[in-house]
Short mmCIF file of C-alpha atoms in Angstrom, two decimals:
data_model
loop_
_atom_site.label_atom_id
_atom_site.label_comp_id
_atom_site.label_asym_id
_atom_site.label_seq_id
_atom_site.Cartn_x
_atom_site.Cartn_y
_atom_site.Cartn_z
CA MET A 5 -1.25 -5.17 -3.83
CA PRO A 6 -2.12 -7.50 -6.67
CA ALA A 7 -3.03 -5.67 -9.86
CA ASP A 8 -6.58 -6.97 -10.00
CA GLN A 9 -7.24 -5.43 -6.53
CA ARG A 10 -5.97 -1.91 -7.39
CA PRO A 11 -8.77 0.66 -7.77
CA ARG A 12 -7.92 1.65 -11.33
CA GLU A 13 -7.77 -1.94 -12.53
CA ARG A 14 -10.98 -2.85 -10.72
CA PHE A 15 -12.65 0.25 -12.22
CA ASN A 16 -11.74 -1.02 -15.67
CA LEU A 17 -12.70 -4.59 -14.83
CA VAL A 18 -16.01 -4.19 -12.97
CA GLY A 19 -17.04 -0.55 -13.64
CA PRO A 20 -17.51 2.33 -11.21
CA ARG A 21 -20.79 1.25 -9.70
CA ARG A 22 -19.31 -1.97 -8.36
CA LEU A 23 -16.39 -0.21 -6.58
CA LYS A 24 -16.41 0.33 -2.83
CA ASP A 25 -16.47 3.93 -1.57
CA ALA A 26 -12.78 3.78 -0.72
CA GLU A 27 -11.92 2.58 -4.20
CA VAL A 28 -13.85 5.43 -5.83
CA LEU A 29 -12.14 7.92 -3.52
CA ALA A 30 -8.74 6.30 -4.32
CA MET A 31 -9.42 6.98 -7.97
CA ILE A 32 -9.83 10.67 -7.16
CA ILE A 33 -6.74 10.65 -4.98
CA GLY A 34 -4.69 9.16 -7.74
CA SER A 35 -1.46 8.17 -6.06
CA GLY A 36 -0.67 7.58 -2.47
CA VAL A 37 1.81 9.26 -0.13
CA PRO A 38 4.98 7.82 1.35
CA GLY A 39 4.01 4.84 3.47
CA GLN A 40 0.35 4.88 2.40
CA SER A 41 -1.35 3.80 -0.85
CA SER A 42 -4.18 5.81 -2.30
CA LEU A 43 -6.58 3.13 -1.13
CA GLU A 44 -5.25 3.25 2.42
CA LEU A 45 -5.42 7.06 2.35
CA ALA A 46 -8.99 6.87 1.02
CA ARG A 47 -10.04 4.49 3.80
CA SER A 48 -8.45 6.73 6.38
CA LEU A 49 -10.26 9.82 5.10
CA LEU A 50 -13.65 8.10 4.92
CA LYS A 51 -13.18 6.90 8.51
CA ALA A 52 -12.05 10.31 9.72
CA PHE A 53 -14.97 12.16 8.14
CA GLY A 54 -17.66 9.54 8.80
CA GLY A 55 -18.03 8.22 5.25
CA PRO A 56 -18.82 9.79 1.89
CA VAL A 57 -21.51 12.16 3.21
CA GLY A 58 -19.18 13.54 5.93
CA LEU A 59 -16.36 13.84 3.45
CA SER A 60 -18.60 15.76 1.05
CA GLY A 61 -19.37 18.32 3.69
CA ALA A 62 -15.70 18.90 4.63
CA THR A 63 -14.06 22.16 3.69
CA VAL A 64 -10.71 22.32 1.92
CA GLN A 65 -9.19 23.46 5.20
CA GLU A 66 -10.63 20.55 7.09
CA LEU A 67 -9.44 18.10 4.50
CA GLN A 68 -5.91 19.57 4.63
CA LYS A 69 -5.71 18.76 8.33
CA ALA A 70 -5.80 15.04 7.51
CA ASP A 71 -2.45 13.30 7.25
CA GLY A 72 -1.35 12.94 3.65
CA VAL A 73 -3.68 15.60 2.24
CA GLY A 74 -2.19 18.76 0.89
CA GLU A 75 -3.69 21.74 -0.86
CA ALA A 76 -3.96 20.09 -4.29
CA LEU A 77 -5.53 16.89 -3.05
CA ALA A 78 -7.93 18.69 -0.76
CA GLY A 79 -9.01 20.80 -3.77
CA ARG A 80 -9.45 17.74 -5.96
CA ILE A 81 -11.62 15.99 -3.38
CA ALA A 82 -13.68 19.15 -2.73
CA ALA A 83 -14.14 19.65 -6.46
CA ALA A 84 -15.32 16.05 -6.95
CA THR A 85 -17.84 16.35 -4.12
CA GLU A 86 -19.06 19.70 -5.51
CA LEU A 87 -19.61 18.14 -8.90
CA ALA A 88 -21.60 15.33 -7.25
CA ARG A 89 -23.68 17.92 -5.38
CA ARG A 90 -24.47 19.75 -8.64
CA CYS A 91 -25.52 16.46 -10.28
CA ARG A 92 -27.95 15.80 -7.38
CA LEU A 93 -29.45 19.28 -7.73
CA ARG A 94 -29.92 18.98 -11.45
CA ALA A 95 -31.12 15.40 -11.59
CA PRO A 96 -34.72 14.98 -12.74
CA LYS A 97 -37.11 14.58 -9.77
CA ASN A 98 -39.17 11.40 -9.62
CA ASP A 99 -42.61 12.55 -8.54
CA GLY A 100 -43.73 8.95 -7.88
CA GLY A 101 -46.28 8.96 -10.67
#
């Protein structure tokens, strides 16, 4: 994969908000597994769990059932989604006024 298409390089080039869901997840994954890049694994997980929302509701045990996901990676993904959940809960509410 060309360097300018790798998630980390794109993150540095265009910033996190311009990355696709799979690229953001690939950043959390870090490195791929034999035969599958982090980006390919991210795409596979998003498809298997129905996108970011489905992934965020998955338990560590459910994540570990996916090919290429072990205990450490499942924990990292679950921790990232938990942090996002806490951010949503603590974000100031816009009351429309």
